[in-house]
Amino acid sequence: MTQEPTTAPDDAGDELAAATSDASLRRSEERSAAIEEQIARDPSGFRMLTGDRPTGNLHIGHYFGSLANRVRLQDAGVDTFVVIADFQVIADRDATGPIRERVLSLLADYLAVGLDPARTTIFTHSTIPALNELMLPFLALVSDSELYRNPTVKSEHEATAGRPMSGLLLTYPVHQAADILFCKANLVPVGKDQLPHLEQTRVIARRFDERFGRADKRRPVFPQAEALLSSGSLILGLDGTKMSKSKGNTIELGMSASETAKLIKRAVTDSDRHITYDPAGRPEVANLLRLTALCTGRAPEDIAEEIGDGGAGTVKRMLTEALNETFAPMRQRRAELAADPGYLLGVLADGNRRAGEVAEATLDEVRAAMGMRYA
Ligand code: TRP
């Protein structure tokens, strides 16, 4: 019996590092602008996948940073898939926590902000066996060293403060590739820091088709997914540092108007009563102005000018009003949804059924391409 030569997985370390270089970032930005134009003309060629880990309640930073963008793309006619990444919760923690409540709460957030289950497929990892099974051939296509060098894996591991790296965290980019490729998504809205993850997905898709793909190389099994860079309107927390649940400096989507008012009252500002929009010199005040601007569609400079010598108190009053007005309908809807877990479970069952069918079909193509057909 002759042994076929074995090839070690290529090393994509350089490709991944290159994904974060300035030149490559500029290319991604240009590409994103071109894709936006194409979507405005004809969205029919696009399928987008994105998602979140169900680790806590979504806040206004998530809303302005990504949720509003998803809803915009959905409404523009892009076929949208959203993964509630429940298996990824245990990549960097020991227990699943109150996972069921968190999944339902995340789903309520999604629906409240305008994701429409009739047009958008919302599903959980743990319910889609065929998606997870794609991990096996994909794992064969990556080397341990390229995973260790993935900048996103590195930074996520650093954030766990000395916890040993789990195999699931190390292979996170491969699981994410399965999320994207099971439904052959060609569009992934990401922030800059996620570009290496996406590059790993592109590398896996290419290698699959080179090594295991169909005899007819003009018909690849998987598309090359492209990043749609989010504008990165970076919203800070109410203390002027990065907004994060663990710091208690967020305003959650589901908070009440009076909780919002109380939190904004405590927001850090400075003592200069004359209000100016100066992101470098006065980051805290600028952040509050920027949030007001996002809610009202006005320019932060104009809002500052209108406030003039009104001081931080006026900034806070305007922001409280603007936020509470913007989010009132979403909060109302969220409360109704949260009170109806039967409805939420129905939406999830429907999304899981649709995602499951898509995943089965893709896994079938994968097996066929690899010659694993025994019936
Ligand atoms: N990594 C994302 C997060 O941390 C969630 C996620 C899982 C995801 N799979 C994805 C995002 C695929 C985009 C594409 O919240």
Coordinates of C-alpha atoms and ligand atoms in Angstrom, one line a residue:
M1 CA 0.0 0.0 0.0
T2 CA 1.4 3.4 -0.9
Q3 CA 1.2 6.1 1.5
E4 CA 0.1 9.4 0.2
P5 CA 2.4 12.3 1.2
T6 CA 1.1 14.3 4.1
T7 CA 1.3 18.0 4.1
A8 CA 1.4 19.9 7.3
P9 CA -1.2 22.7 7.5
D10 CA 0.2 25.9 6.1
D11 CA 1.0 28.6 8.5
A12 CA -1.2 31.6 8.2
G13 CA 0.6 33.5 10.9
D14 CA 1.8 36.1 8.4
E15 CA -1.6 36.4 6.7
L16 CA -3.2 37.0 10.1
A17 CA -0.6 39.5 11.2
A18 CA -1.0 41.2 7.8
A19 CA -4.7 41.6 8.4
T20 CA -3.9 44.2 11.1
S21 CA -1.4 46.2 9.1
D22 CA -2.2 49.8 8.2
A23 CA -2.3 49.1 4.5
S24 CA -4.5 46.1 4.9
L25 CA -6.8 48.1 7.2
R26 CA -7.1 50.8 4.6
R27 CA -8.0 48.1 2.0
S28 CA -10.7 46.7 4.3
E29 CA -12.1 50.2 4.8
E30 CA -12.2 50.8 1.0
R31 CA -13.8 47.4 0.4
S32 CA -16.4 48.0 3.1
A33 CA -17.4 51.3 1.4
A34 CA -17.7 49.5 -1.9
I35 CA -19.8 46.7 -0.4
E36 CA -22.1 49.3 1.2
E37 CA -22.7 50.8 -2.2
Q38 CA -23.4 47.4 -3.7
I39 CA -25.9 46.7 -0.9
A40 CA -27.7 49.9 -1.6
R41 CA -28.0 48.9 -5.3
D42 CA -28.8 45.3 -4.9
P43 CA -28.6 43.4 -1.6
S44 CA -29.6 40.0 -3.0
G45 CA -26.1 38.6 -3.4
F46 CA -25.3 39.0 0.3
R47 CA -25.7 36.8 3.3
M48 CA -24.5 38.2 6.6
L49 CA -23.6 36.4 9.8
T50 CA -22.8 37.9 13.1
G51 CA -23.5 37.1 16.8
D52 CA -22.8 37.5 20.5
R53 CA -21.9 35.4 23.4
P54 CA -24.8 35.3 25.9
T55 CA -22.7 36.5 28.9
G56 CA -24.7 39.5 30.0
N57 CA -27.3 42.2 29.1
L58 CA -26.7 44.3 26.0
H59 CA -26.1 48.0 26.6
I60 CA -26.2 51.2 24.6
G61 CA -22.6 50.7 23.5
H62 CA -23.7 47.5 21.8
Y63 CA -26.7 49.2 20.3
F64 CA -24.8 52.1 18.7
G65 CA -21.7 49.9 18.0
S66 CA -23.3 47.0 16.3
L67 CA -27.0 46.2 16.8
A68 CA -28.3 49.3 15.0
N69 CA -26.0 48.4 12.1
R70 CA -27.4 44.9 11.9
V71 CA -31.0 46.1 11.8
R72 CA -30.0 48.6 9.1
L73 CA -28.5 45.8 7.0
Q74 CA -31.5 43.5 7.6
D75 CA -33.8 46.3 6.6
A76 CA -31.7 47.0 3.5
G77 CA -32.6 43.4 2.4
V78 CA -29.4 41.5 3.4
D79 CA -30.2 37.9 4.3
T80 CA -29.2 37.9 8.0
F81 CA -28.1 35.1 10.4
V82 CA -27.4 35.8 14.0
V83 CA -25.7 33.2 16.3
I84 CA -26.3 33.2 20.0
A85 CA -22.8 31.8 20.7
D86 CA -23.7 29.7 23.8
F87 CA -20.9 27.1 23.4
Q88 CA -18.4 30.0 23.3
V89 CA -19.4 31.1 26.8
I90 CA -17.2 28.3 28.2
A91 CA -14.2 29.2 26.2
D92 CA -12.8 31.4 29.0
R93 CA -14.9 30.5 32.0
D94 CA -15.6 27.5 34.2
A95 CA -19.4 27.4 34.2
T96 CA -22.3 28.2 31.9
G97 CA -24.0 30.4 34.5
P98 CA -27.7 31.2 34.1
I99 CA -27.4 30.4 30.4
R100 CA -31.1 29.9 29.6
E101 CA -32.1 33.3 31.1
R102 CA -29.2 35.0 29.3
V103 CA -30.1 33.4 26.0
L104 CA -33.7 34.5 26.3
S105 CA -32.7 38.0 27.5
L106 CA -30.3 38.4 24.5
L107 CA -33.1 37.3 22.2
A108 CA -35.4 39.8 23.8
D109 CA -32.8 42.5 23.2
Y110 CA -32.5 41.5 19.5
L111 CA -36.2 41.6 18.8
A112 CA -36.7 44.8 20.8
V113 CA -34.1 46.7 18.7
G114 CA -35.7 45.5 15.5
L115 CA -34.3 42.2 14.4
D116 CA -37.2 40.6 12.7
P117 CA -37.4 36.8 13.0
A118 CA -39.3 36.6 9.8
R119 CA -36.3 37.9 7.9
T120 CA -33.4 37.1 10.2
T121 CA -32.4 33.6 11.4
I122 CA -31.5 33.7 15.1
F123 CA -30.1 30.5 16.5
T124 CA -28.0 28.9 19.2
H125 CA -24.7 27.0 18.7
S126 CA -25.7 24.2 20.9
T127 CA -28.8 23.3 18.9
I128 CA -27.0 22.9 15.5
P129 CA -24.9 19.6 15.5
A130 CA -23.9 20.0 11.9
L131 CA -22.4 23.4 12.5
N132 CA -20.3 22.1 15.3
E133 CA -19.3 19.0 13.3
L134 CA -17.7 21.3 10.7
M135 CA -15.0 22.0 13.3
L136 CA -13.5 18.6 12.6
P137 CA -12.4 19.1 9.0
F138 CA -11.6 22.7 9.7
L139 CA -9.3 21.8 12.6
A140 CA -7.3 19.7 10.2
L141 CA -6.6 22.8 8.2
V142 CA -4.9 24.9 10.9
S143 CA -1.7 24.5 12.8
D144 CA -1.4 25.0 16.5
S145 CA 1.2 27.8 16.0
E146 CA -1.1 29.9 13.8
L147 CA -3.8 29.6 16.5
Y148 CA -1.4 30.6 19.3
R149 CA -0.3 33.6 17.3
N150 CA -3.8 34.8 16.4
P151 CA -3.9 38.3 17.9
T152 CA -7.6 38.0 18.9
V153 CA -7.1 34.8 20.7
K154 CA -4.0 36.3 22.4
S155 CA -5.9 39.4 23.6
E156 CA -8.9 37.4 24.8
H157 CA -6.6 35.1 26.7
E158 CA -4.8 38.0 28.3
A159 CA -8.1 39.4 29.4
T160 CA -8.7 36.2 31.5
A161 CA -5.8 37.2 33.8
G162 CA -3.7 34.1 34.1
R163 CA -6.3 31.5 33.4
P164 CA -4.8 28.6 31.4
M165 CA -5.8 28.7 27.8
S166 CA -8.5 26.2 27.1
G167 CA -8.5 24.2 23.9
L168 CA -11.8 25.9 23.1
L169 CA -10.4 29.3 23.4
L170 CA -7.4 28.3 21.3
T171 CA -9.7 27.0 18.6
Y172 CA -12.2 29.8 18.9
P173 CA -11.3 31.1 15.4
V174 CA -12.0 27.7 13.9
H175 CA -15.4 27.6 15.6
Q176 CA -16.1 31.1 14.4
A177 CA -15.2 29.9 10.9
A178 CA -17.8 27.1 11.3
D179 CA -20.4 29.8 12.3
I180 CA -19.7 31.8 9.2
L181 CA -19.2 29.0 6.7
F182 CA -22.0 26.7 7.7
C183 CA -24.4 29.2 6.1
K184 CA -21.9 30.3 3.5
A185 CA -22.1 33.9 4.7
N186 CA -20.1 36.3 2.6
L187 CA -20.4 39.3 4.9
V188 CA -19.4 39.7 8.5
P189 CA -19.8 43.1 10.2
V190 CA -16.8 43.4 12.5
G191 CA -14.7 45.9 14.4
K192 CA -11.0 46.3 13.6
D193 CA -9.9 44.0 16.4
Q194 CA -11.9 41.1 14.9
L195 CA -10.2 41.3 11.5
P196 CA -7.7 38.5 12.3
H197 CA -10.6 36.2 13.2
L198 CA -12.2 36.8 9.9
E199 CA -8.9 36.3 8.1
Q200 CA -8.6 32.9 9.7
T201 CA -12.1 32.1 8.3
R202 CA -11.0 33.1 4.8
V203 CA -7.8 31.0 5.1
I204 CA -9.8 27.9 6.2
A205 CA -12.3 28.4 3.4
R206 CA -9.5 28.6 0.9
R207 CA -7.6 25.6 2.3
F208 CA -10.7 23.5 2.4
D209 CA -11.3 24.0 -1.3
E210 CA -7.6 23.5 -2.1
R211 CA -7.2 20.3 -0.1
F212 CA -10.6 18.6 0.2
G213 CA -12.7 20.6 -2.3
R214 CA -14.5 19.4 -5.3
A215 CA -12.6 18.1 -8.3
D216 CA -14.0 21.1 -10.2
K217 CA -12.0 23.9 -8.5
R218 CA -14.1 26.5 -10.2
R219 CA -17.0 25.6 -7.9
P220 CA -15.6 26.2 -4.4
V221 CA -17.7 24.8 -1.5
F222 CA -17.1 28.0 0.6
P223 CA -17.1 31.7 -0.3
Q224 CA -14.5 34.2 0.9
A225 CA -16.3 36.1 3.6
E226 CA -15.6 39.8 3.7
A227 CA -15.5 42.2 6.6
L228 CA -17.9 45.0 6.8
L229 CA -16.1 47.3 9.1
S230 CA -18.4 49.0 11.6
S231 CA -17.8 52.8 11.8
G232 CA -16.3 52.1 15.2
S233 CA -18.1 55.0 16.9
L234 CA -16.4 54.3 20.1
I235 CA -18.7 55.0 23.0
L236 CA -17.1 55.2 26.4
G237 CA -18.7 54.2 29.7
L238 CA -20.1 56.9 32.1
D239 CA -16.8 57.1 33.9
G240 CA -14.9 57.9 30.7
T241 CA -13.2 54.4 30.4
K242 CA -14.1 51.6 28.1
M243 CA -17.8 50.7 28.4
S244 CA -18.1 47.3 30.0
K245 CA -20.6 45.5 32.1
S246 CA -18.0 44.4 34.7
K247 CA -17.1 48.1 35.4
G248 CA -20.7 49.0 36.1
N249 CA -20.4 52.0 33.7
T250 CA -23.0 51.0 31.2
I251 CA -26.6 51.8 30.5
E252 CA -28.4 48.5 29.6
L253 CA -31.0 48.5 26.9
G254 CA -33.5 47.1 29.4
M255 CA -33.0 49.7 32.1
S256 CA -35.8 52.0 33.1
A257 CA -35.9 55.8 32.4
S258 CA -35.3 56.6 36.1
E259 CA -32.4 54.1 36.3
T260 CA -30.9 55.8 33.2
A261 CA -31.4 59.3 34.8
K262 CA -29.7 58.1 38.0
L263 CA -26.7 56.7 36.2
I264 CA -26.2 59.7 34.0
K265 CA -26.3 62.0 37.0
R266 CA -23.3 60.1 38.4
A267 CA -21.4 60.3 35.1
V268 CA -17.8 61.8 35.3
T269 CA -17.4 65.2 33.7
D270 CA -15.1 68.2 34.4
S271 CA -15.5 71.5 36.1
D272 CA -15.4 73.8 33.1
R273 CA -19.0 75.2 32.8
H274 CA -18.4 76.3 29.3
I275 CA -19.3 73.3 27.2
T276 CA -17.1 72.4 24.1
Y277 CA -16.8 69.3 22.0
D278 CA -13.2 68.4 22.6
P279 CA -12.7 64.6 22.4
A280 CA -8.9 64.8 23.1
G281 CA -9.0 67.4 25.9
R282 CA -12.3 66.6 27.5
P283 CA -13.1 63.0 26.7
E284 CA -15.8 62.5 29.3
V285 CA -17.9 65.5 28.2
A286 CA -17.3 64.7 24.6
N287 CA -18.6 61.2 25.2
L288 CA -21.8 62.4 26.6
L289 CA -22.2 64.9 23.8
R290 CA -21.5 62.1 21.2
L291 CA -24.2 59.9 22.8
T292 CA -26.7 62.7 22.6
A293 CA -25.7 63.3 19.0
L294 CA -26.3 59.6 18.2
C295 CA -29.8 59.7 19.7
T296 CA -30.8 63.0 18.1
G297 CA -29.0 62.8 14.8
R298 CA -27.4 66.2 15.5
A299 CA -23.7 67.1 15.4
P300 CA -22.0 67.0 18.8
E301 CA -20.4 70.4 18.1
D302 CA -23.9 72.0 17.6
I303 CA -25.2 70.5 20.8
A304 CA -22.1 71.9 22.7
E305 CA -22.6 75.3 21.2
E306 CA -26.3 75.3 22.1
I307 CA -25.4 74.4 25.7
G308 CA -22.7 77.1 25.9
D309 CA -22.3 78.1 29.6
G310 CA -25.0 75.7 30.7
G311 CA -22.5 73.4 32.4
A312 CA -22.3 69.6 32.7
G313 CA -25.8 69.6 34.4
T314 CA -27.4 70.7 31.1
V315 CA -25.3 68.1 29.1
K316 CA -26.6 65.4 31.4
R317 CA -30.2 66.6 31.3
M318 CA -30.2 66.7 27.5
L319 CA -28.6 63.2 27.3
T320 CA -31.1 61.7 29.7
E321 CA -34.0 63.0 27.7
A322 CA -32.5 62.0 24.4
L323 CA -31.7 58.4 25.6
N324 CA -35.0 57.9 27.3
E325 CA -36.9 59.1 24.3
T326 CA -34.8 57.1 21.8
F327 CA -35.1 53.9 23.8
A328 CA -38.6 54.2 25.2
P329 CA -40.3 52.2 22.4
M330 CA -37.5 49.5 22.5
R331 CA -37.8 49.2 26.3
Q332 CA -41.5 48.9 26.1
R333 CA -41.2 46.1 23.5
R334 CA -38.4 44.5 25.5
A335 CA -40.6 44.3 28.6
E336 CA -43.5 42.7 26.7
L337 CA -41.1 40.2 25.1
A338 CA -39.4 39.3 28.4
A339 CA -42.9 38.6 29.9
D340 CA -43.6 36.1 27.2
P341 CA -40.9 33.4 27.3
G342 CA -43.1 31.0 25.3
Y343 CA -43.0 33.4 22.4
L344 CA -39.2 33.8 22.6
L345 CA -38.7 30.0 22.8
G346 CA -40.9 29.7 19.7
V347 CA -38.8 32.3 17.8
L348 CA -35.6 30.4 18.8
A349 CA -37.1 27.0 17.8
D350 CA -37.9 28.4 14.4
G351 CA -34.5 29.9 13.9
N352 CA -32.8 26.7 15.1
R353 CA -34.8 24.7 12.6
R354 CA -33.9 27.0 9.7
A355 CA -30.2 27.1 10.7
G356 CA -30.2 23.3 11.2
E357 CA -31.4 22.7 7.7
V358 CA -28.8 25.0 6.2
A359 CA -26.0 23.4 8.3
E360 CA -27.1 19.8 7.3
A361 CA -27.0 20.8 3.6
T362 CA -23.5 22.3 4.0
L363 CA -22.2 19.4 5.9
D364 CA -23.5 17.1 3.2
E365 CA -21.6 19.0 0.6
V366 CA -18.5 18.9 2.7
R367 CA -18.8 15.1 3.1
A368 CA -19.4 14.7 -0.6
A369 CA -16.4 16.9 -1.5
M370 CA -14.2 14.8 0.8
G371 CA -15.4 11.6 -0.7
M372 CA -17.1 10.5 2.5
R373 CA -20.2 9.0 0.9
Y374 CA -21.0 5.5 1.9
A375 CA -24.6 5.0 1.0
Ligands
TRP1 N1 -17.1 36.4 18.9 C1 -18.3 37.1 19.1 C2 -18.4 37.6 20.5 O1 -17.5 37.5 21.2 C3 -19.5 36.1 18.8 C4 -19.4 35.3 17.6 C5 -19.4 34.0 17.6 C6 -19.3 35.8 16.3 N2 -19.3 33.6 16.3 C7 -19.2 34.6 15.5 C8 -19.3 37.1 15.7 C9 -19.1 34.7 14.1 C10 -19.1 37.1 14.3 C11 -19.0 36.0 13.5 O2 -19.4 38.1 21.0

